[in-house]
Amino acid sequence: MQTILVRVNLDIEGEVSENALRLKDALKTVKSLSKSTNKIVLLSHRGRPKGYDPKLSLEPLKEVLEKHLRRRITFFTQFDFPKIKKTIEQAPAGSIFLLENLRFLPGETKNSLSLAKKLASLGGWYINDDFATSHHANASNVALPKLLPHRVGPILKKEVDILRNVMKKPARPLVLIVGGAKASDKLKVIKHLLKKVDYVLLAGGPGNTALRAKGMNVKKSIHEPKMIKEVKKLLKSDKIIAPLDWLEYQGSIVDIGPKTIERYSEIVKKAKTIIWGGPLGAFEDPKFRAGSEAIAREVALGKAFTVVGGGETTELILQLGLENEVDLLSSGGGAMLAFLAGEKLPALETLGLQNE
Ligand code: 3PG
């Protein structure tokens, strides 16, 4: 009997939706392991907290996981490692445990060895099945696997295998759609992807940053002021298209407008390969999802080879019941784009997957 530490991705925004790909993936991971008598300790982060933040607790995920697994899960609210270790040791074979959001600890995003050692003390094996965080060197995906015998999780392996083939000889035109709230990771990789793609359609945080770089007042809209200079350079390429019109609500851009939907749809219709990371507006509010929904339908119902990545974008596809029309749903947003751009992803390097 072994205790296996399993890095999954329960980074689900807002209210936990049962339609979240990351939840479905985590359930598959746990089911594949819980056939044995092993004890499983689930590790994840949620959001980008600065210290403890009850809104980003993993506790609601424990309940959803329990419901779907029909198994009891012990959730640790505190990072009292000696106590956690004792509880795990005393639990019966086959028990499942979930630690609180690792990003409540400053060491997680600092790839702290001391945190990794504490985590390693809880088990004898480590499995990483979280592709979506691979572009970050964190304690739970870089320092920790170096301390324990480790394996690559089946879902992470499958995502990497498919993504590795996407850029080999893509059918053209190759269209990249980049939206969502997390703009900086995505904007950083567009430069590298520019050589490989025919069009880049921007929206969300990356789109707002482009509008600001073009001199528009984006008011309270999510954007990356630090990236303006870089984005100005990117906009010199006529492959990059920023929104032509948009919907504004309380000083924030919340969706692309009808002209943009029309223009982006025309380009998507001609595409032979589409890579999409990040919704085109605040789609979680039905009033602001017209753009994301229209483009999702064009992407899914066309004939192109389609890869859709990221927590929110995949959730949109699942909500619309379009999952069977898409060739790959990737759990990773920023990670997927970084991988496709040819970057070295620290967690994959640690697992020995990057140089294949
Ligand atoms: C994601 O949402 O892309 C992953 O969960 C990683 O999260 P992060 O970009 O907030 O680090």
mmCIF file of C-alpha atoms and ligand atoms in Angstrom:
data_model
loop_
_atom_site.group_PDB
_atom_site.id
_atom_site.type_symbol
_atom_site.label_atom_id
_atom_site.label_comp_id
_atom_site.label_asym_id
_atom_site.label_seq_id
_atom_site.Cartn_x
_atom_site.Cartn_y
_atom_site.Cartn_z
ATOM 1 C CA MET A 1 0.000 0.000 0.000
ATOM 2 C CA GLN A 2 1.302 3.431 -1.000
ATOM 3 C CA THR A 3 0.280 7.003 -0.362
ATOM 4 C CA ILE A 4 0.288 8.857 -3.686
ATOM 5 C CA LEU A 5 0.388 12.642 -3.934
ATOM 6 C CA VAL A 6 -1.557 13.631 -7.036
ATOM 7 C CA ARG A 7 -1.339 17.127 -8.552
ATOM 8 C CA VAL A 8 -4.660 17.850 -10.244
ATOM 9 C CA ASN A 9 -6.180 21.119 -11.443
ATOM 10 C CA LEU A 10 -9.206 22.281 -9.478
ATOM 11 C CA ASP A 11 -8.673 25.898 -10.536
ATOM 12 C CA ILE A 12 -12.318 26.558 -11.303
ATOM 13 C CA GLU A 13 -13.474 30.167 -11.293
ATOM 14 C CA GLY A 14 -16.477 31.434 -9.352
ATOM 15 C CA GLU A 15 -19.240 29.009 -8.484
ATOM 16 C CA VAL A 16 -18.092 25.461 -9.096
ATOM 17 C CA SER A 17 -19.723 24.238 -12.285
ATOM 18 C CA GLU A 18 -20.194 20.533 -12.794
ATOM 19 C CA ASN A 19 -19.511 21.303 -16.458
ATOM 20 C CA ALA A 20 -15.903 22.176 -15.765
ATOM 21 C CA LEU A 21 -13.460 20.115 -17.817
ATOM 22 C CA ARG A 22 -10.912 20.336 -15.011
ATOM 23 C CA LEU A 23 -13.373 18.763 -12.572
ATOM 24 C CA LYS A 24 -14.182 15.973 -15.039
ATOM 25 C CA ASP A 25 -10.460 15.396 -15.599
ATOM 26 C CA ALA A 26 -9.721 15.289 -11.857
ATOM 27 C CA LEU A 27 -12.522 12.757 -11.387
ATOM 28 C CA LYS A 28 -11.029 10.557 -14.122
ATOM 29 C CA THR A 29 -7.599 10.791 -12.510
ATOM 30 C CA VAL A 30 -8.905 9.812 -9.081
ATOM 31 C CA LYS A 31 -11.068 6.991 -10.475
ATOM 32 C CA SER A 32 -8.105 5.528 -12.343
ATOM 33 C CA LEU A 33 -6.083 5.410 -9.119
ATOM 34 C CA SER A 34 -8.692 4.528 -6.559
ATOM 35 C CA LYS A 35 -9.200 1.019 -7.914
ATOM 36 C CA SER A 36 -6.262 0.012 -5.768
ATOM 37 C CA THR A 37 -5.795 0.145 -2.014
ATOM 38 C CA ASN A 38 -3.561 3.206 -2.335
ATOM 39 C CA LYS A 39 -4.276 6.314 -0.319
ATOM 40 C CA ILE A 40 -4.600 9.398 -2.516
ATOM 41 C CA VAL A 41 -3.705 12.932 -1.493
ATOM 42 C CA LEU A 42 -5.017 15.516 -3.961
ATOM 43 C CA LEU A 43 -3.015 18.716 -4.426
ATOM 44 C CA SER A 44 -4.275 21.765 -6.311
ATOM 45 C CA HIS A 45 -4.440 25.530 -6.410
ATOM 46 C CA ARG A 46 -7.410 27.771 -7.174
ATOM 47 C CA GLY A 47 -7.196 31.305 -8.536
ATOM 48 C CA ARG A 48 -4.371 33.697 -7.780
ATOM 49 C CA PRO A 49 -4.812 34.490 -4.070
ATOM 50 C CA LYS A 50 -2.480 36.731 -2.150
ATOM 51 C CA GLY A 51 -2.572 34.780 1.122
ATOM 52 C CA TYR A 52 -5.709 33.161 2.554
ATOM 53 C CA ASP A 53 -8.915 33.998 0.669
ATOM 54 C CA PRO A 54 -12.103 32.101 1.618
ATOM 55 C CA LYS A 55 -13.561 32.691 -1.876
ATOM 56 C CA LEU A 56 -10.732 30.590 -3.311
ATOM 57 C CA SER A 57 -10.951 27.717 -0.837
ATOM 58 C CA LEU A 58 -10.995 24.207 -2.290
ATOM 59 C CA GLU A 59 -13.666 23.144 0.211
ATOM 60 C CA PRO A 60 -16.568 23.425 -2.307
ATOM 61 C CA LEU A 61 -14.583 21.153 -4.630
ATOM 62 C CA LYS A 62 -14.382 18.486 -1.915
ATOM 63 C CA GLU A 63 -18.189 18.321 -1.888
ATOM 64 C CA VAL A 64 -18.493 18.086 -5.670
ATOM 65 C CA LEU A 65 -15.758 15.428 -5.854
ATOM 66 C CA GLU A 66 -17.440 13.415 -3.086
ATOM 67 C CA LYS A 67 -20.768 13.574 -4.885
ATOM 68 C CA HIS A 68 -19.332 12.281 -8.160
ATOM 69 C CA LEU A 69 -16.978 9.722 -6.661
ATOM 70 C CA ARG A 70 -19.511 8.557 -4.081
ATOM 71 C CA ARG A 71 -16.611 8.441 -1.656
ATOM 72 C CA ARG A 72 -15.794 10.398 1.441
ATOM 73 C CA ILE A 73 -12.862 12.805 1.149
ATOM 74 C CA THR A 74 -10.963 14.189 4.119
ATOM 75 C CA PHE A 75 -10.313 17.901 3.571
ATOM 76 C CA PHE A 76 -7.579 19.652 5.534
ATOM 77 C CA THR A 77 -8.408 23.299 6.197
ATOM 78 C CA GLN A 78 -5.019 23.986 7.825
ATOM 79 C CA PHE A 79 -1.523 23.256 6.574
ATOM 80 C CA ASP A 80 -0.511 21.541 9.805
ATOM 81 C CA PHE A 81 1.785 19.027 8.100
ATOM 82 C CA PRO A 82 2.617 16.771 11.115
ATOM 83 C CA LYS A 83 -1.119 16.490 11.881
ATOM 84 C CA ILE A 84 -1.989 15.857 8.219
ATOM 85 C CA LYS A 85 0.694 13.143 8.043
ATOM 86 C CA LYS A 86 -0.639 11.423 11.158
ATOM 87 C CA THR A 87 -4.244 11.505 9.865
ATOM 88 C CA ILE A 88 -3.166 9.996 6.547
ATOM 89 C CA GLU A 89 -1.129 7.277 8.245
ATOM 90 C CA GLN A 90 -3.987 6.301 10.535
ATOM 91 C CA ALA A 91 -6.643 6.265 7.779
ATOM 92 C CA PRO A 92 -7.763 2.978 6.202
ATOM 93 C CA ALA A 93 -6.438 1.822 2.817
ATOM 94 C CA GLY A 94 -8.125 3.500 -0.152
ATOM 95 C CA SER A 95 -8.790 6.805 1.676
ATOM 96 C CA ILE A 96 -8.811 10.043 -0.318
ATOM 97 C CA PHE A 97 -7.604 13.380 1.017
ATOM 98 C CA LEU A 98 -7.642 16.941 -0.327
ATOM 99 C CA LEU A 99 -5.339 19.702 0.847
ATOM 100 C CA GLU A 100 -6.506 23.339 0.927
ATOM 101 C CA ASN A 101 -5.524 25.700 -1.957
ATOM 102 C CA LEU A 102 -1.719 25.442 -2.105
ATOM 103 C CA ARG A 103 -1.440 29.066 -3.231
ATOM 104 C CA PHE A 104 -2.534 30.141 0.244
ATOM 105 C CA LEU A 105 1.099 29.297 1.073
ATOM 106 C CA PRO A 106 3.657 31.774 -0.314
ATOM 107 C CA GLY A 107 6.076 28.918 -1.060
ATOM 108 C CA GLU A 108 3.880 27.362 -3.737
ATOM 109 C CA THR A 109 4.421 29.937 -6.487
ATOM 110 C CA LYS A 110 8.022 30.466 -5.322
ATOM 111 C CA ASN A 111 8.779 26.801 -6.037
ATOM 112 C CA SER A 112 9.952 26.518 -2.440
ATOM 113 C CA LEU A 113 12.036 23.481 -1.558
ATOM 114 C CA SER A 114 11.013 23.720 2.067
ATOM 115 C CA LEU A 115 7.307 23.518 1.125
ATOM 116 C CA ALA A 116 8.055 20.665 -1.286
ATOM 117 C CA LYS A 117 9.780 18.756 1.540
ATOM 118 C CA LYS A 118 6.710 19.153 3.758
ATOM 119 C CA LEU A 119 4.472 17.911 0.956
ATOM 120 C CA ALA A 120 6.833 15.022 0.203
ATOM 121 C CA SER A 121 6.664 13.926 3.850
ATOM 122 C CA LEU A 122 2.995 13.025 3.294
ATOM 123 C CA GLY A 123 3.480 10.226 0.765
ATOM 124 C CA GLY A 124 5.745 7.838 -1.076
ATOM 125 C CA TRP A 125 4.848 8.573 -4.711
ATOM 126 C CA TYR A 126 3.916 11.571 -6.840
ATOM 127 C CA ILE A 127 1.794 11.813 -9.974
ATOM 128 C CA ASN A 128 1.305 15.011 -11.975
ATOM 129 C CA ASP A 129 -1.940 15.091 -13.938
ATOM 130 C CA ASP A 130 -2.239 18.883 -14.198
ATOM 131 C CA PHE A 131 -1.117 20.145 -17.590
ATOM 132 C CA ALA A 132 -2.704 23.587 -17.071
ATOM 133 C CA THR A 133 -0.112 24.745 -14.535
ATOM 134 C CA SER A 134 2.895 23.383 -16.426
ATOM 135 C CA HIS A 135 4.057 26.862 -17.517
ATOM 136 C CA HIS A 136 4.695 27.816 -13.887
ATOM 137 C CA ALA A 137 7.536 26.497 -11.710
ATOM 138 C CA ASN A 138 5.618 25.842 -8.504
ATOM 139 C CA ALA A 139 6.552 23.780 -5.434
ATOM 140 C CA SER A 140 3.851 21.208 -6.203
ATOM 141 C CA ASN A 141 4.851 20.616 -9.821
ATOM 142 C CA VAL A 142 8.615 21.247 -9.950
ATOM 143 C CA ALA A 143 10.337 21.020 -6.527
ATOM 144 C CA LEU A 144 8.105 18.181 -5.258
ATOM 145 C CA PRO A 145 8.513 15.620 -8.075
ATOM 146 C CA LYS A 146 12.284 15.943 -7.679
ATOM 147 C CA LEU A 147 11.937 14.569 -4.134
ATOM 148 C CA LEU A 148 9.768 11.515 -4.783
ATOM 149 C CA PRO A 149 9.539 8.709 -7.322
ATOM 150 C CA HIS A 150 7.074 10.109 -9.831
ATOM 151 C CA ARG A 151 4.879 9.297 -12.789
ATOM 152 C CA VAL A 152 3.159 11.299 -15.495
ATOM 153 C CA GLY A 153 -0.622 11.300 -15.137
ATOM 154 C CA PRO A 154 -2.667 9.875 -18.041
ATOM 155 C CA ILE A 155 -4.570 13.078 -18.846
ATOM 156 C CA LEU A 156 -1.475 15.275 -18.848
ATOM 157 C CA LYS A 157 0.288 12.731 -21.095
ATOM 158 C CA LYS A 158 -2.598 12.646 -23.571
ATOM 159 C CA GLU A 159 -2.791 16.450 -23.779
ATOM 160 C CA VAL A 160 0.937 16.763 -24.385
ATOM 161 C CA ASP A 161 0.871 14.020 -27.043
ATOM 162 C CA ILE A 162 -1.924 15.680 -29.017
ATOM 163 C CA LEU A 163 -0.593 19.225 -28.640
ATOM 164 C CA ARG A 164 2.847 18.079 -29.788
ATOM 165 C CA ASN A 165 1.367 17.154 -33.160
ATOM 166 C CA VAL A 166 -0.741 20.291 -33.664
ATOM 167 C CA MET A 167 2.089 22.551 -34.802
ATOM 168 C CA LYS A 168 3.994 19.961 -36.845
ATOM 169 C CA LYS A 169 2.251 20.599 -40.162
ATOM 170 C CA PRO A 170 -0.925 22.517 -39.461
ATOM 171 C CA ALA A 171 -3.438 22.965 -42.290
ATOM 172 C CA ARG A 172 -3.747 26.634 -43.207
ATOM 173 C CA PRO A 173 -5.059 29.189 -42.606
ATOM 174 C CA LEU A 174 -4.151 28.677 -38.934
ATOM 175 C CA VAL A 175 -6.177 31.016 -36.743
ATOM 176 C CA LEU A 176 -5.345 31.770 -33.133
ATOM 177 C CA ILE A 177 -8.076 33.235 -30.909
ATOM 178 C CA VAL A 178 -6.843 34.717 -27.651
ATOM 179 C CA GLY A 179 -9.204 36.075 -25.008
ATOM 180 C CA GLY A 180 -9.874 35.590 -21.305
ATOM 181 C CA ALA A 181 -8.903 37.510 -18.216
ATOM 182 C CA LYS A 182 -5.334 36.282 -17.729
ATOM 183 C CA ALA A 183 -3.712 38.506 -20.307
ATOM 184 C CA SER A 184 -0.011 38.624 -19.476
ATOM 185 C CA ASP A 185 0.883 34.916 -19.903
ATOM 186 C CA LYS A 186 -0.963 34.877 -23.212
ATOM 187 C CA LEU A 187 0.421 38.138 -24.587
ATOM 188 C CA LYS A 188 3.960 36.966 -23.837
ATOM 189 C CA VAL A 189 3.623 33.942 -26.109
ATOM 190 C CA ILE A 190 1.817 35.618 -29.024
ATOM 191 C CA LYS A 191 5.169 36.972 -30.236
ATOM 192 C CA HIS A 192 6.484 33.422 -30.692
ATOM 193 C CA LEU A 193 3.251 32.136 -32.165
ATOM 194 C CA LEU A 194 3.088 34.960 -34.686
ATOM 195 C CA LYS A 195 5.637 33.242 -36.940
ATOM 196 C CA LYS A 196 3.514 30.112 -37.039
ATOM 197 C CA VAL A 197 -0.041 31.430 -37.467
ATOM 198 C CA ASP A 198 -1.963 33.355 -40.153
ATOM 199 C CA TYR A 199 -4.339 35.357 -37.956
ATOM 200 C CA VAL A 200 -4.541 36.272 -34.282
ATOM 201 C CA LEU A 201 -7.992 37.387 -33.132
ATOM 202 C CA LEU A 202 -7.852 39.221 -29.814
ATOM 203 C CA ALA A 203 -10.541 39.804 -27.190
ATOM 204 C CA GLY A 204 -10.884 39.870 -23.390
ATOM 205 C CA GLY A 205 -7.805 41.038 -21.461
ATOM 206 C CA PRO A 206 -5.443 40.667 -24.456
ATOM 207 C CA GLY A 207 -7.961 42.502 -26.714
ATOM 208 C CA ASN A 208 -8.389 45.344 -24.208
ATOM 209 C CA THR A 209 -4.617 45.673 -23.903
ATOM 210 C CA ALA A 210 -4.431 45.992 -27.697
ATOM 211 C CA LEU A 211 -7.166 48.650 -27.696
ATOM 212 C CA ARG A 212 -5.289 50.583 -25.041
ATOM 213 C CA ALA A 213 -2.083 50.251 -27.077
ATOM 214 C CA LYS A 214 -3.996 51.743 -30.007
ATOM 215 C CA GLY A 215 -4.741 54.759 -27.815
ATOM 216 C CA MET A 216 -8.281 53.921 -26.675
ATOM 217 C CA ASN A 217 -9.552 54.569 -23.204
ATOM 218 C CA VAL A 218 -10.449 51.125 -21.871
ATOM 219 C CA LYS A 219 -11.428 52.557 -18.478
ATOM 220 C CA LYS A 220 -11.853 49.792 -15.893
ATOM 221 C CA SER A 221 -11.554 46.925 -18.373
ATOM 222 C CA ILE A 222 -9.121 44.107 -17.539
ATOM 223 C CA HIS A 223 -5.866 44.837 -19.351
ATOM 224 C CA GLU A 224 -2.106 44.697 -18.822
ATOM 225 C CA PRO A 225 -0.619 48.215 -18.686
ATOM 226 C CA LYS A 226 2.891 46.702 -18.381
ATOM 227 C CA MET A 227 2.523 45.005 -21.756
ATOM 228 C CA ILE A 228 1.439 48.058 -23.783
ATOM 229 C CA LYS A 229 4.892 48.653 -25.292
ATOM 230 C CA GLU A 230 5.198 45.024 -26.326
ATOM 231 C CA VAL A 231 1.662 44.955 -27.728
ATOM 232 C CA LYS A 232 2.328 48.112 -29.789
ATOM 233 C CA LYS A 233 5.135 46.186 -31.510
ATOM 234 C CA LEU A 234 2.870 43.186 -32.052
ATOM 235 C CA LEU A 235 0.179 45.361 -33.618
ATOM 236 C CA LYS A 236 2.564 46.265 -36.446
ATOM 237 C CA SER A 237 1.809 42.793 -37.816
ATOM 238 C CA ASP A 238 -1.330 42.750 -39.916
ATOM 239 C CA LYS A 239 -1.957 39.199 -38.731
ATOM 240 C CA ILE A 240 -3.171 40.616 -35.417
ATOM 241 C CA ILE A 241 -6.731 41.851 -35.216
ATOM 242 C CA ALA A 242 -8.124 43.749 -32.230
ATOM 243 C CA PRO A 243 -11.865 44.145 -31.565
ATOM 244 C CA LEU A 244 -13.593 46.625 -33.897
ATOM 245 C CA ASP A 245 -16.496 47.282 -31.525
ATOM 246 C CA TRP A 246 -17.533 46.092 -28.079
ATOM 247 C CA LEU A 247 -20.111 46.071 -25.332
ATOM 248 C CA GLU A 248 -19.397 48.157 -22.272
ATOM 249 C CA TYR A 249 -20.950 47.740 -18.822
ATOM 250 C CA GLN A 250 -20.150 49.935 -15.821
ATOM 251 C CA GLY A 251 -16.901 51.141 -17.385
ATOM 252 C CA SER A 252 -15.646 47.699 -18.444
ATOM 253 C CA ILE A 253 -15.564 46.013 -21.817
ATOM 254 C CA VAL A 254 -17.590 42.844 -21.323
ATOM 255 C CA ASP A 255 -18.034 41.398 -24.828
ATOM 256 C CA ILE A 256 -17.075 41.927 -28.446
ATOM 257 C CA GLY A 257 -19.620 43.817 -30.570
ATOM 258 C CA PRO A 258 -21.576 42.742 -33.694
ATOM 259 C CA LYS A 259 -19.012 44.050 -36.238
ATOM 260 C CA THR A 260 -16.250 42.120 -34.487
ATOM 261 C CA ILE A 261 -18.393 38.973 -34.332
ATOM 262 C CA GLU A 262 -18.947 39.290 -38.079
ATOM 263 C CA ARG A 263 -15.270 39.878 -38.901
ATOM 264 C CA TYR A 264 -13.993 37.123 -36.578
ATOM 265 C CA SER A 265 -16.642 34.695 -37.900
ATOM 266 C CA GLU A 266 -15.521 35.321 -41.505
ATOM 267 C CA ILE A 267 -11.926 34.500 -40.580
ATOM 268 C CA VAL A 268 -12.892 31.451 -38.504
ATOM 269 C CA LYS A 269 -15.010 30.114 -41.403
ATOM 270 C CA LYS A 270 -11.947 30.126 -43.693
ATOM 271 C CA ALA A 271 -9.659 28.497 -41.107
ATOM 272 C CA LYS A 272 -8.300 24.978 -41.484
ATOM 273 C CA THR A 273 -6.724 24.912 -38.032
ATOM 274 C CA ILE A 274 -7.987 26.858 -35.006
ATOM 275 C CA ILE A 275 -6.348 27.277 -31.619
ATOM 276 C CA TRP A 276 -8.525 29.037 -29.078
ATOM 277 C CA GLY A 277 -7.645 30.066 -25.513
ATOM 278 C CA GLY A 278 -9.860 32.418 -23.477
ATOM 279 C CA PRO A 279 -13.497 33.542 -23.902
ATOM 280 C CA LEU A 280 -14.268 36.731 -25.836
ATOM 281 C CA GLY A 281 -16.168 38.367 -22.992
ATOM 282 C CA ALA A 282 -17.562 37.846 -19.504
ATOM 283 C CA PHE A 283 -19.538 34.820 -20.775
ATOM 284 C CA GLU A 284 -20.505 33.666 -17.266
ATOM 285 C CA ASP A 285 -23.173 36.398 -17.424
ATOM 286 C CA PRO A 286 -25.697 35.464 -20.147
ATOM 287 C CA LYS A 287 -25.955 39.169 -21.115
ATOM 288 C CA PHE A 288 -22.286 39.207 -22.102
ATOM 289 C CA ARG A 289 -21.858 35.914 -23.896
ATOM 290 C CA ALA A 290 -23.110 36.664 -27.434
ATOM 291 C CA GLY A 291 -19.561 37.009 -28.799
ATOM 292 C CA SER A 292 -18.138 33.927 -27.090
ATOM 293 C CA GLU A 293 -21.165 31.852 -28.056
ATOM 294 C CA ALA A 294 -21.221 32.952 -31.709
ATOM 295 C CA ILE A 295 -17.506 32.233 -32.136
ATOM 296 C CA ALA A 296 -17.788 28.912 -30.241
ATOM 297 C CA ARG A 297 -20.447 27.754 -32.709
ATOM 298 C CA GLU A 298 -18.374 28.844 -35.736
ATOM 299 C CA VAL A 299 -15.278 27.133 -34.322
ATOM 300 C CA ALA A 300 -17.059 23.910 -33.433
ATOM 301 C CA LEU A 301 -19.286 23.530 -36.463
ATOM 302 C CA GLY A 302 -16.698 24.354 -39.121
ATOM 303 C CA LYS A 303 -14.363 21.863 -40.781
ATOM 304 C CA ALA A 304 -11.116 23.058 -39.221
ATOM 305 C CA PHE A 305 -8.978 21.027 -36.820
ATOM 306 C CA THR A 306 -9.805 22.689 -33.518
ATOM 307 C CA VAL A 307 -8.007 22.908 -30.202
ATOM 308 C CA VAL A 308 -9.769 24.779 -27.403
ATOM 309 C CA GLY A 309 -7.980 25.347 -24.088
ATOM 310 C CA GLY A 310 -8.374 26.895 -20.656
ATOM 311 C CA GLY A 311 -10.817 26.495 -17.779
ATOM 312 C CA GLU A 312 -13.419 28.984 -18.985
ATOM 313 C CA THR A 313 -13.298 28.358 -22.731
ATOM 314 C CA THR A 314 -13.676 24.608 -22.277
ATOM 315 C CA GLU A 315 -16.522 25.222 -19.837
ATOM 316 C CA LEU A 316 -18.284 27.314 -22.492
ATOM 317 C CA ILE A 317 -17.896 24.514 -25.054
ATOM 318 C CA LEU A 318 -19.257 21.976 -22.553
ATOM 319 C CA GLN A 319 -22.175 24.243 -21.618
ATOM 320 C CA LEU A 320 -23.089 24.566 -25.285
ATOM 321 C CA GLY A 321 -22.837 20.783 -25.760
ATOM 322 C CA LEU A 322 -20.207 21.247 -28.485
ATOM 323 C CA GLU A 323 -17.492 19.040 -26.954
ATOM 324 C CA ASN A 324 -17.803 16.333 -29.610
ATOM 325 C CA GLU A 325 -17.330 18.901 -32.388
ATOM 326 C CA VAL A 326 -13.921 20.000 -31.084
ATOM 327 C CA ASP A 327 -10.787 17.920 -31.734
ATOM 328 C CA LEU A 328 -9.075 18.646 -28.423
ATOM 329 C CA LEU A 329 -10.288 20.282 -25.245
ATOM 330 C CA SER A 330 -7.129 21.175 -23.343
ATOM 331 C CA SER A 331 -7.261 21.957 -19.628
ATOM 332 C CA GLY A 332 -4.541 24.542 -20.161
ATOM 333 C CA GLY A 333 -5.064 28.133 -21.281
ATOM 334 C CA GLY A 334 -1.710 29.883 -20.794
ATOM 335 C CA ALA A 335 0.066 26.501 -20.622
ATOM 336 C CA MET A 336 -1.413 25.355 -23.923
ATOM 337 C CA LEU A 337 -0.391 28.536 -25.747
ATOM 338 C CA ALA A 338 3.111 28.457 -24.236
ATOM 339 C CA PHE A 339 3.528 24.813 -25.264
ATOM 340 C CA LEU A 340 2.326 25.504 -28.813
ATOM 341 C CA ALA A 341 4.690 28.479 -28.987
ATOM 342 C CA GLY A 342 7.548 26.041 -28.403
ATOM 343 C CA GLU A 343 8.432 27.275 -24.927
ATOM 344 C CA LYS A 344 9.999 25.045 -22.305
ATOM 345 C CA LEU A 345 7.416 24.429 -19.594
ATOM 346 C CA PRO A 346 9.109 23.877 -16.206
ATOM 347 C CA ALA A 347 6.724 21.180 -14.953
ATOM 348 C CA LEU A 348 7.027 19.190 -18.186
ATOM 349 C CA GLU A 349 10.809 19.494 -18.130
ATOM 350 C CA THR A 350 10.804 18.097 -14.590
ATOM 351 C CA LEU A 351 8.727 15.143 -15.762
ATOM 352 C CA GLY A 352 11.153 14.591 -18.668
ATOM 353 C CA LEU A 353 8.408 15.273 -21.211
ATOM 354 C CA GLN A 354 9.699 18.375 -22.925
ATOM 355 C CA ASN A 355 12.584 17.043 -24.915
ATOM 356 C CA GLU A 356 10.861 14.121 -26.605
HETATM 357 C C1 3PG B 1 -4.865 28.159 -15.510
HETATM 358 O O1 3PG B 1 -5.970 28.569 -15.157
HETATM 359 O O2 3PG B 1 -4.404 28.409 -16.623
HETATM 360 C C2 3PG B 1 -4.095 27.264 -14.577
HETATM 361 O O3 3PG B 1 -4.900 26.772 -13.551
HETATM 362 C C3 3PG B 1 -2.915 28.015 -14.014
HETATM 363 O O4 3PG B 1 -3.387 29.088 -13.283
HETATM 364 P P1 3PG B 1 -2.631 30.523 -13.286
HETATM 365 O O5 3PG B 1 -2.484 30.947 -14.685
HETATM 366 O O6 3PG B 1 -3.473 31.399 -12.428
HETATM 367 O O7 3PG B 1 -1.314 30.299 -12.673
#
